[in-house]
Each structure stands twice: as structure tokens, then as C-alpha cells.
């Protein structure tokens, strides 16, 4: 079985003629998002591989794992750093979310897990757990503020910051890329709710056509 | 709505947290030596002070870590929050099936 990550790629099993086409969990809302005019734009992020890494933060493990992956792991709470083809987000004192756009999910899990094992840590594949949305435009933070209570001003939540919080009723992971560029990750089963709420709010923010 | 200061995430809205009851309860050293009344007291009986109370809270919508808070039950004002114990220094790594 070959597994490709890009949306809509066919998964073929060598022993079976069945062709499974992987769909983005929010494929059904893609047209709605594309039809939105004005800003901020809301777009679906490509699916990536992701692992949840749990390891003792003291004693050099994060540094050793980061060096082997060719990047850094964030040291401060609620911050993120870049990996060669993904990001590392600090989710808790002993917990990180590591993504990779290139590796397929089980290989990414195997790789990070092998690096964590000597330190008594482990990595678990959570690629199917969340989907990503990108909000782009000067009003991106205003739009999020309609459902989020955390301080989203660029001075408090600038590039390099991330936060797990609530958007409306759904738990989300917010990632700040720039003042007008934010990413939102949400559990797949809550993704429809979050998109609908974002679209609804975005429409209400825009001037009604004359 | 008031903010609760998570030792990891900082001040967050109360709706992100879950209440976890009285803090600092000691598990009986030898549970099998307890009679039914003593066991029931450990399981079900909690302090209910009018005033300062040490409690457990969990930051459910954020870092999902437990914290220890001291709250005044009359005013609901949090006097302090801090980490609850410590997470395992080394995880007990289970064997994984191939
Ligand atoms: Zn927290």
C-alpha cells in the first residue's frame, strides 16, 4: 500500500484492485471558502504527517532529537520553531507536536519514536487527528477574536507563538506566522463546526453589497 | 468571567478549565487494611470550608495539565495557582507491537 499525503491522491493496494481516494476532511466546504470574497481569506492547509512527542524536557533529550531532525524544538511554553519540512509546537511541559510535509505518517512516527526511545520518551502518530486552516489578511485576528478569548494582539501573540484554546465550543491550536497570517488546527470532528462559524463571522464582518 | 492563571499557559478563561475537587488527598498507605467506613470516608468525604480551599483544576482546553489552586469559596477569588506535583521524569515506555 502506498500512502500519499497530498489531497486527492489515490491509495492503491497491490493485492486489491480497490482504489481509495483520500479526501480532505473539509473537501465539502472548499467551494464555500473559495467563494468568500475580501479578507481575511480562509484556506484549507494541505494534510501533513504529525506525531505527538512525549519526552523528559530536562537532560538534553529535546536538543538531541532536534539536532537529529535538523531543526530546533521550542523551549518556551506556547511557542513553535521550524523543522526542515514542518514545524515543532510545544504543547505542554513534556509534550511537542512535530509535523512533516514530506514523510508519510508511519515513517515519521518511526523516525521520531526511534530518536525519543533512548531518552525514555515516545512518539505517536496523530496525523489524522487535526486539520489545518489558514487565515490570511489584516482582519485575520479580528475574525478569530469573535470566538477566542486569548489576547490575540500581535504584541502578545506574534510570530513564533502558538496556543491551545477554545474557538467557540471547539478546542483549537492557534499558530501565529505573521501579523496577518495565522494557522488554526482543529480536531477533524469539530472542523466543520469551526469552518461554518468562521465563514458566518467573516460574512457578517464584510460590508453587504449595495 | 474570571481568568485562571495556568502555570504553563498563563491567564486563561475559566471555561477552559475543569474542576477536580479537593487537592492534596493522600491515598491510603494500605487500602486493604481499611474497613468499609474508612474506605467510604476516603472516597466520598471532602472538606467543605467557608473560605480558603486548596483544589485541583485541569486545564482541559489548553495544555491538559493539572494544577493546584487556592480559592476562596465565599468570593470565588483565586489566591494562587501552581503546578500539581510533577510529571514523570522518565516516561514508562511500553513495548510496542511491530
Ligand atoms: Zn495550561
mmCIF file of C-alpha atoms and ligand atoms in Angstrom:
data_model
loop_
_atom_site.group_PDB
_atom_site.id
_atom_site.type_symbol
_atom_site.label_atom_id
_atom_site.label_comp_id
_atom_site.label_asym_id
_atom_site.label_seq_id
_atom_site.Cartn_x
_atom_site.Cartn_y
_atom_site.Cartn_z
ATOM 1 C CA UNK A 1 0.000 0.000 0.000
ATOM 2 C CA UNK A 2 1.387 3.376 -0.917
ATOM 3 C CA UNK A 3 0.207 6.330 1.077
ATOM 4 C CA UNK A 4 0.466 9.795 -0.354
ATOM 5 C CA UNK A 5 -0.353 12.859 1.630
ATOM 6 C CA UNK A 6 -1.499 15.359 -0.896
ATOM 7 C CA UNK A 7 -5.225 15.739 -1.098
ATOM 8 C CA UNK A 8 -6.992 13.611 -3.628
ATOM 9 C CA UNK A 9 -4.127 11.213 -4.329
ATOM 10 C CA UNK A 10 -5.200 7.652 -4.949
ATOM 11 C CA UNK A 11 -4.221 4.990 -2.453
ATOM 12 C CA UNK A 12 -3.595 1.728 -4.284
ATOM 13 C CA UNK A 13 -3.246 -1.618 -2.635
ATOM 14 C CA UNK A 14 -1.081 -4.087 -4.510
ATOM 15 C CA UNK A 15 -3.241 -7.051 -3.548
ATOM 16 C CA UNK A 16 -6.568 -5.417 -4.223
ATOM 17 C CA UNK A 17 -7.974 -3.593 -7.239
ATOM 18 C CA UNK A 18 -9.897 -1.225 -4.970
ATOM 19 C CA UNK A 19 -8.812 2.374 -5.378
ATOM 20 C CA UNK A 20 -9.359 4.595 -2.368
ATOM 21 C CA UNK A 21 -9.134 8.297 -2.913
ATOM 22 C CA UNK A 22 -8.071 10.282 0.092
ATOM 23 C CA UNK A 23 -10.259 13.329 0.617
ATOM 24 C CA UNK A 24 -9.528 16.314 2.752
ATOM 25 C CA UNK A 25 -11.986 16.160 5.677
ATOM 26 C CA UNK A 26 -13.176 19.653 4.704
ATOM 27 C CA UNK A 27 -13.375 18.961 0.952
ATOM 28 C CA UNK A 28 -17.128 19.594 1.061
ATOM 29 C CA UNK A 29 -16.540 23.141 2.276
ATOM 30 C CA UNK A 30 -13.730 24.032 -0.123
ATOM 31 C CA UNK A 31 -16.087 25.699 -2.602
ATOM 32 C CA UNK A 32 -17.682 27.804 0.143
ATOM 33 C CA UNK A 33 -14.271 29.012 1.281
ATOM 34 C CA UNK A 34 -13.158 29.793 -2.253
ATOM 35 C CA UNK A 35 -16.342 31.770 -2.855
ATOM 36 C CA UNK A 36 -15.626 34.035 0.115
ATOM 37 C CA UNK A 37 -14.573 37.436 -1.124
ATOM 38 C CA UNK A 38 -12.500 40.046 0.660
ATOM 39 C CA UNK A 39 -10.238 39.368 3.588
ATOM 40 C CA UNK A 40 -9.188 37.523 5.568
ATOM 41 C CA UNK A 41 -9.037 34.607 3.194
ATOM 42 C CA UNK A 42 -9.700 31.218 4.745
ATOM 43 C CA UNK A 43 -7.957 28.324 3.022
ATOM 44 C CA UNK A 44 -7.509 24.634 3.755
ATOM 45 C CA UNK A 45 -3.989 23.632 4.715
ATOM 46 C CA UNK A 46 -2.550 20.564 2.987
ATOM 47 C CA UNK A 47 -2.615 17.434 5.121
ATOM 48 C CA UNK A 48 0.700 16.772 6.855
ATOM 49 C CA UNK A 49 2.181 13.991 8.955
ATOM 50 C CA UNK A 50 2.176 14.736 12.661
ATOM 51 C CA UNK A 51 3.417 12.993 15.781
ATOM 52 C CA UNK A 52 2.845 13.716 19.424
ATOM 53 C CA UNK A 53 6.236 13.544 21.143
ATOM 54 C CA UNK A 54 6.394 12.956 24.896
ATOM 55 C CA UNK A 55 9.818 13.132 26.475
ATOM 56 C CA UNK A 56 11.502 14.493 29.611
ATOM 57 C CA UNK A 57 12.358 18.145 28.773
ATOM 58 C CA UNK A 58 15.403 18.153 31.059
ATOM 59 C CA UNK A 59 18.511 16.115 30.460
ATOM 60 C CA UNK A 60 19.163 17.007 26.849
ATOM 61 C CA UNK A 61 16.536 14.887 25.098
ATOM 62 C CA UNK A 62 14.770 17.713 23.195
ATOM 63 C CA UNK A 63 18.100 19.107 21.998
ATOM 64 C CA UNK A 64 19.324 15.686 20.847
ATOM 65 C CA UNK A 65 16.087 14.917 18.994
ATOM 66 C CA UNK A 66 16.043 18.376 17.406
ATOM 67 C CA UNK A 67 19.638 18.047 16.234
ATOM 68 C CA UNK A 68 18.910 14.661 14.661
ATOM 69 C CA UNK A 69 15.891 16.111 12.856
ATOM 70 C CA UNK A 70 17.901 19.082 11.620
ATOM 71 C CA UNK A 71 15.992 21.803 13.465
ATOM 72 C CA UNK A 72 15.197 23.044 16.934
ATOM 73 C CA UNK A 73 12.451 22.253 19.444
ATOM 74 C CA UNK A 74 10.807 25.196 21.226
ATOM 75 C CA UNK A 75 11.947 25.704 24.820
ATOM 76 C CA UNK A 76 9.289 28.168 25.979
ATOM 77 C CA UNK A 77 5.637 27.290 26.579
ATOM 78 C CA UNK A 78 3.252 28.024 23.709
ATOM 79 C CA UNK A 79 5.921 28.655 21.097
ATOM 80 C CA UNK A 80 6.875 26.950 17.845
ATOM 81 C CA UNK A 81 10.013 26.506 15.771
ATOM 82 C CA UNK A 82 10.744 25.313 12.250
ATOM 83 C CA UNK A 83 11.834 21.841 11.205
ATOM 84 C CA UNK A 84 13.284 21.090 7.743
ATOM 85 C CA UNK A 85 9.849 20.311 6.255
ATOM 86 C CA UNK A 86 7.489 21.096 9.085
ATOM 87 C CA UNK A 87 7.131 22.707 12.484
ATOM 88 C CA UNK A 88 7.571 21.807 16.145
ATOM 89 C CA UNK A 89 4.955 23.154 18.538
ATOM 90 C CA UNK A 90 5.287 22.998 22.312
ATOM 91 C CA UNK A 91 2.005 21.670 23.688
ATOM 92 C CA UNK A 92 3.000 21.074 27.305
ATOM 93 C CA UNK A 93 5.950 20.713 29.673
ATOM 94 C CA UNK A 94 6.868 17.312 28.246
ATOM 95 C CA UNK A 95 4.866 17.368 25.009
ATOM 96 C CA UNK A 96 5.525 18.551 21.458
ATOM 97 C CA UNK A 97 3.681 18.273 18.152
ATOM 98 C CA UNK A 98 6.093 17.614 15.292
ATOM 99 C CA UNK A 99 4.916 17.829 11.693
ATOM 100 C CA UNK A 100 6.450 16.816 8.403
ATOM 101 C CA UNK A 101 5.120 17.599 4.955
ATOM 102 C CA UNK A 102 7.455 15.126 3.256
ATOM 103 C CA UNK A 103 7.488 11.946 5.356
ATOM 104 C CA UNK A 104 4.456 9.679 5.305
ATOM 105 C CA UNK A 105 2.744 9.221 8.678
ATOM 106 C CA UNK A 106 4.097 5.863 9.818
ATOM 107 C CA UNK A 107 7.640 6.651 8.733
ATOM 108 C CA UNK A 108 7.502 9.982 10.551
ATOM 109 C CA UNK A 109 6.283 8.189 13.682
ATOM 110 C CA UNK A 110 9.009 5.533 13.404
ATOM 111 C CA UNK A 111 11.699 8.143 12.904
ATOM 112 C CA UNK A 112 10.797 10.418 15.815
ATOM 113 C CA UNK A 113 9.992 7.475 18.072
ATOM 114 C CA UNK A 114 13.405 5.925 17.431
ATOM 115 C CA UNK A 115 15.013 9.232 18.419
ATOM 116 C CA UNK A 116 12.898 9.538 21.593
ATOM 117 C CA UNK A 117 13.311 5.933 22.756
ATOM 118 C CA UNK A 118 16.865 6.254 24.167
ATOM 119 C CA UNK A 119 15.577 9.084 26.390
ATOM 120 C CA UNK A 120 12.584 7.120 27.673
ATOM 121 C CA UNK A 121 10.211 9.156 25.518
ATOM 122 C CA UNK A 122 7.938 8.150 22.683
ATOM 123 C CA UNK A 123 6.175 9.479 19.628
ATOM 124 C CA UNK A 124 2.682 8.569 18.445
ATOM 125 C CA UNK A 125 1.210 9.252 15.019
ATOM 126 C CA UNK A 126 -1.585 11.836 15.241
ATOM 127 C CA UNK A 127 -1.705 12.773 11.536
ATOM 128 C CA UNK A 128 -5.442 12.101 11.290
ATOM 129 C CA UNK A 129 -6.214 13.992 14.476
ATOM 130 C CA UNK A 130 -6.338 17.565 13.223
ATOM 131 C CA UNK A 131 -6.917 19.546 10.069
ATOM 132 C CA UNK A 132 -5.398 22.956 9.398
ATOM 133 C CA UNK A 133 -6.928 26.221 8.201
ATOM 134 C CA UNK A 134 -5.037 29.324 7.173
ATOM 135 C CA UNK A 135 -6.340 32.808 7.819
ATOM 136 C CA UNK A 136 -4.677 35.487 5.778
ATOM 137 C CA UNK A 137 -5.364 39.210 5.833
ATOM 138 C CA UNK A 138 -5.309 42.244 8.128
ATOM 139 C CA UNK A 139 -8.624 41.198 9.723
ATOM 140 C CA UNK A 140 -7.487 37.620 10.496
ATOM 141 C CA UNK A 141 -7.044 38.346 14.196
ATOM 142 C CA UNK A 142 -10.346 40.204 14.424
ATOM 143 C CA UNK A 143 -12.092 37.223 12.899
ATOM 144 C CA UNK A 144 -10.545 34.818 15.408
ATOM 145 C CA UNK A 145 -11.326 37.159 18.287
ATOM 146 C CA UNK A 146 -15.030 36.557 17.668
ATOM 147 C CA UNK A 147 -14.582 33.052 19.055
ATOM 148 C CA UNK A 148 -11.348 33.196 21.074
ATOM 149 C CA UNK A 149 -10.782 34.787 24.446
ATOM 150 C CA UNK A 150 -6.978 34.851 24.471
ATOM 151 C CA UNK A 151 -5.034 38.038 23.795
ATOM 152 C CA UNK A 152 -4.523 37.920 20.017
ATOM 153 C CA UNK A 153 -2.833 41.289 19.596
ATOM 154 C CA UNK A 154 0.422 40.933 17.630
ATOM 155 C CA UNK A 155 2.441 42.189 20.608
ATOM 156 C CA UNK A 156 1.119 39.324 22.765
ATOM 157 C CA UNK A 157 0.699 36.696 20.063
ATOM 158 C CA UNK A 158 3.343 37.408 17.439
ATOM 159 C CA UNK A 159 5.244 35.152 15.072
ATOM 160 C CA UNK A 160 6.634 32.160 16.933
ATOM 161 C CA UNK A 161 3.720 31.884 19.348
ATOM 162 C CA UNK A 162 1.109 29.150 19.449
ATOM 163 C CA UNK A 163 -1.732 28.406 21.848
ATOM 164 C CA UNK A 164 -4.220 25.702 22.605
ATOM 165 C CA UNK A 165 -7.502 27.345 23.427
ATOM 166 C CA UNK A 166 -11.197 27.409 22.539
ATOM 167 C CA UNK A 167 -12.752 28.809 19.368
ATOM 168 C CA UNK A 168 -16.422 28.902 20.228
ATOM 169 C CA UNK A 169 -17.079 25.445 21.645
ATOM 170 C CA UNK A 170 -14.190 23.685 19.901
ATOM 171 C CA UNK A 171 -10.650 23.167 21.170
ATOM 172 C CA UNK A 172 -8.191 24.607 18.646
ATOM 173 C CA UNK A 173 -4.477 25.051 18.277
ATOM 174 C CA UNK A 174 -3.584 28.533 17.009
ATOM 175 C CA UNK A 175 -0.244 29.239 15.346
ATOM 176 C CA UNK A 176 0.998 32.775 14.621
ATOM 177 C CA UNK A 177 3.056 33.116 11.429
ATOM 178 C CA UNK A 178 2.793 36.864 10.948
ATOM 179 C CA UNK A 179 0.615 39.761 11.962
ATOM 180 C CA UNK A 180 -1.817 38.966 9.141
ATOM 181 C CA UNK A 181 -1.136 35.243 8.794
ATOM 182 C CA UNK A 182 -2.401 32.653 11.279
ATOM 183 C CA UNK A 183 -2.959 28.931 11.204
ATOM 184 C CA UNK A 184 -5.679 27.121 13.107
ATOM 185 C CA UNK A 185 -5.641 23.385 13.776
ATOM 186 C CA UNK A 186 -8.795 21.667 14.915
ATOM 187 C CA UNK A 187 -9.838 18.103 15.625
ATOM 188 C CA UNK A 188 -11.282 16.628 12.459
ATOM 189 C CA UNK A 189 -14.693 16.004 14.011
ATOM 190 C CA UNK A 190 -15.003 19.669 15.045
ATOM 191 C CA UNK A 191 -13.583 21.086 11.814
ATOM 192 C CA UNK A 192 -16.947 21.560 10.102
ATOM 193 C CA UNK A 193 -18.280 23.496 13.069
ATOM 194 C CA UNK A 194 -15.218 25.760 13.154
ATOM 195 C CA UNK A 195 -15.291 26.467 9.400
ATOM 196 C CA UNK A 196 -19.003 27.211 9.435
ATOM 197 C CA UNK A 197 -18.566 29.583 12.339
ATOM 198 C CA UNK A 198 -15.601 31.309 10.681
ATOM 199 C CA UNK A 199 -17.477 31.715 7.398
ATOM 200 C CA UNK A 200 -20.538 33.022 9.183
ATOM 201 C CA UNK A 201 -18.467 35.559 11.098
ATOM 202 C CA UNK A 202 -16.441 36.548 8.039
ATOM 203 C CA UNK A 203 -19.610 37.281 6.083
ATOM 204 C CA UNK A 204 -21.004 39.394 8.917
ATOM 205 C CA UNK A 205 -17.766 41.403 9.028
ATOM 206 C CA UNK A 206 -17.945 42.339 5.374
ATOM 207 C CA UNK A 207 -19.961 45.208 4.018
ATOM 208 C CA UNK A 208 -23.122 43.994 2.327
ATOM 209 C CA UNK A 209 -23.054 44.601 -1.430
ATOM 210 C CA UNK A 210 -25.189 47.532 -2.481
ATOM 211 C CA UNK B 1 -15.842 35.745 33.563
ATOM 212 C CA UNK B 2 -12.657 35.465 35.551
ATOM 213 C CA UNK B 3 -9.247 34.333 34.384
ATOM 214 C CA UNK B 4 -7.401 31.433 35.981
ATOM 215 C CA UNK B 5 -3.617 31.503 35.682
ATOM 216 C CA UNK B 6 -2.368 28.195 34.338
ATOM 217 C CA UNK B 7 1.239 27.672 35.467
ATOM 218 C CA UNK B 8 2.060 26.603 31.913
ATOM 219 C CA UNK B 9 -0.220 28.677 29.622
ATOM 220 C CA UNK B 10 -0.738 31.841 31.681
ATOM 221 C CA UNK B 11 -4.096 33.546 32.311
ATOM 222 C CA UNK B 12 -6.976 31.832 30.532
ATOM 223 C CA UNK B 13 -10.739 31.965 30.763
ATOM 224 C CA UNK B 14 -12.392 29.799 33.347
ATOM 225 C CA UNK B 15 -14.348 27.873 30.673
ATOM 226 C CA UNK B 16 -11.064 26.267 29.558
ATOM 227 C CA UNK B 17 -10.724 24.573 32.961
ATOM 228 C CA UNK B 18 -12.355 21.640 34.718
ATOM 229 C CA UNK B 19 -12.784 21.388 38.443
ATOM 230 C CA UNK B 20 -11.081 18.405 40.097
ATOM 231 C CA UNK B 21 -12.133 18.584 43.734
ATOM 232 C CA UNK B 22 -10.101 18.888 46.904
ATOM 233 C CA UNK B 23 -6.335 18.866 46.497
ATOM 234 C CA UNK B 24 -3.642 17.048 48.435
ATOM 235 C CA UNK B 25 -5.648 13.938 49.330
ATOM 236 C CA UNK B 26 -3.322 11.143 50.382
ATOM 237 C CA UNK B 27 -4.085 7.687 49.047
ATOM 238 C CA UNK B 28 -4.264 5.221 51.969
ATOM 239 C CA UNK B 29 -0.922 3.543 52.551
ATOM 240 C CA UNK B 30 -2.563 0.145 52.961
ATOM 241 C CA UNK B 31 -6.041 0.296 51.378
ATOM 242 C CA UNK B 32 -6.865 -3.338 52.139
ATOM 243 C CA UNK B 33 -6.462 -2.660 55.875
ATOM 244 C CA UNK B 34 -9.325 -0.128 55.796
ATOM 245 C CA UNK B 35 -12.834 -1.096 56.881
ATOM 246 C CA UNK B 36 -15.821 -0.025 54.798
ATOM 247 C CA UNK B 37 -16.423 3.160 56.739
ATOM 248 C CA UNK B 38 -12.815 4.284 56.455
ATOM 249 C CA UNK B 39 -12.774 3.479 52.736
ATOM 250 C CA UNK B 40 -16.022 5.367 52.206
ATOM 251 C CA UNK B 41 -14.550 8.344 54.069
ATOM 252 C CA UNK B 42 -11.534 8.329 51.756
ATOM 253 C CA UNK B 43 -13.668 8.006 48.642
ATOM 254 C CA UNK B 44 -16.590 10.309 49.330
ATOM 255 C CA UNK B 45 -15.914 12.684 52.230
ATOM 256 C CA UNK B 46 -14.399 16.049 51.396
ATOM 257 C CA UNK B 47 -13.803 19.249 53.272
ATOM 258 C CA UNK B 48 -16.304 21.993 52.576
ATOM 259 C CA UNK B 49 -14.754 25.091 54.100
ATOM 260 C CA UNK B 50 -16.229 28.568 54.027
ATOM 261 C CA UNK B 51 -13.112 30.396 52.913
ATOM 262 C CA UNK B 52 -9.745 29.252 51.648
ATOM 263 C CA UNK B 53 -9.760 25.870 49.914
ATOM 264 C CA UNK B 54 -6.937 24.032 48.086
ATOM 265 C CA UNK B 55 -8.293 22.457 44.913
ATOM 266 C CA UNK B 56 -7.294 20.595 41.792
ATOM 267 C CA UNK B 57 -8.150 22.076 38.415
ATOM 268 C CA UNK B 58 -7.368 20.716 34.966
ATOM 269 C CA UNK B 59 -6.633 22.984 32.005
ATOM 270 C CA UNK B 60 -8.788 20.885 29.685
ATOM 271 C CA UNK B 61 -8.911 23.122 26.619
ATOM 272 C CA UNK B 62 -5.260 24.155 26.857
ATOM 273 C CA UNK B 63 -2.250 22.164 27.965
ATOM 274 C CA UNK B 64 -4.424 19.479 29.674
ATOM 275 C CA UNK B 65 -2.223 19.640 32.790
ATOM 276 C CA UNK B 66 -3.496 19.518 36.352
ATOM 277 C CA UNK B 67 -2.868 22.463 38.586
ATOM 278 C CA UNK B 68 -3.223 23.207 42.267
ATOM 279 C CA UNK B 69 -5.223 26.277 43.130
ATOM 280 C CA UNK B 70 -6.148 28.021 46.351
ATOM 281 C CA UNK B 71 -9.565 29.597 46.065
ATOM 282 C CA UNK B 72 -11.824 31.439 48.471
ATOM 283 C CA UNK B 73 -15.171 29.622 48.407
ATOM 284 C CA UNK B 74 -17.019 32.752 49.545
ATOM 285 C CA UNK B 75 -15.740 35.098 46.851
ATOM 286 C CA UNK B 76 -14.510 32.637 44.193
ATOM 287 C CA UNK B 77 -11.249 34.626 44.071
ATOM 288 C CA UNK B 78 -8.148 32.563 43.285
ATOM 289 C CA UNK B 79 -5.333 33.387 45.711
ATOM 290 C CA UNK B 80 -2.729 31.286 43.905
ATOM 291 C CA UNK B 81 -2.221 28.601 41.272
ATOM 292 C CA UNK B 82 0.742 26.311 40.713
ATOM 293 C CA UNK B 83 1.713 23.019 39.115
ATOM 294 C CA UNK B 84 0.199 19.906 40.655
ATOM 295 C CA UNK B 85 3.048 17.621 41.647
ATOM 296 C CA UNK B 86 5.373 16.879 38.762
ATOM 297 C CA UNK B 87 5.059 14.884 35.588
ATOM 298 C CA UNK B 88 7.067 11.639 35.434
ATOM 299 C CA UNK B 89 10.739 12.415 34.987
ATOM 300 C CA UNK B 90 11.071 9.417 32.718
ATOM 301 C CA UNK B 91 8.042 8.008 30.979
ATOM 302 C CA UNK B 92 7.352 4.349 31.477
ATOM 303 C CA UNK B 93 7.833 3.433 27.863
ATOM 304 C CA UNK B 94 5.624 0.487 26.911
ATOM 305 C CA UNK B 95 6.789 -2.086 24.416
ATOM 306 C CA UNK B 96 5.179 -1.510 21.043
ATOM 307 C CA UNK B 97 3.961 -4.188 18.755
ATOM 308 C CA UNK B 98 5.520 -4.130 15.317
HETATM 309 ZN ZN1 LIG C 1 -2.486 25.239 30.602
#
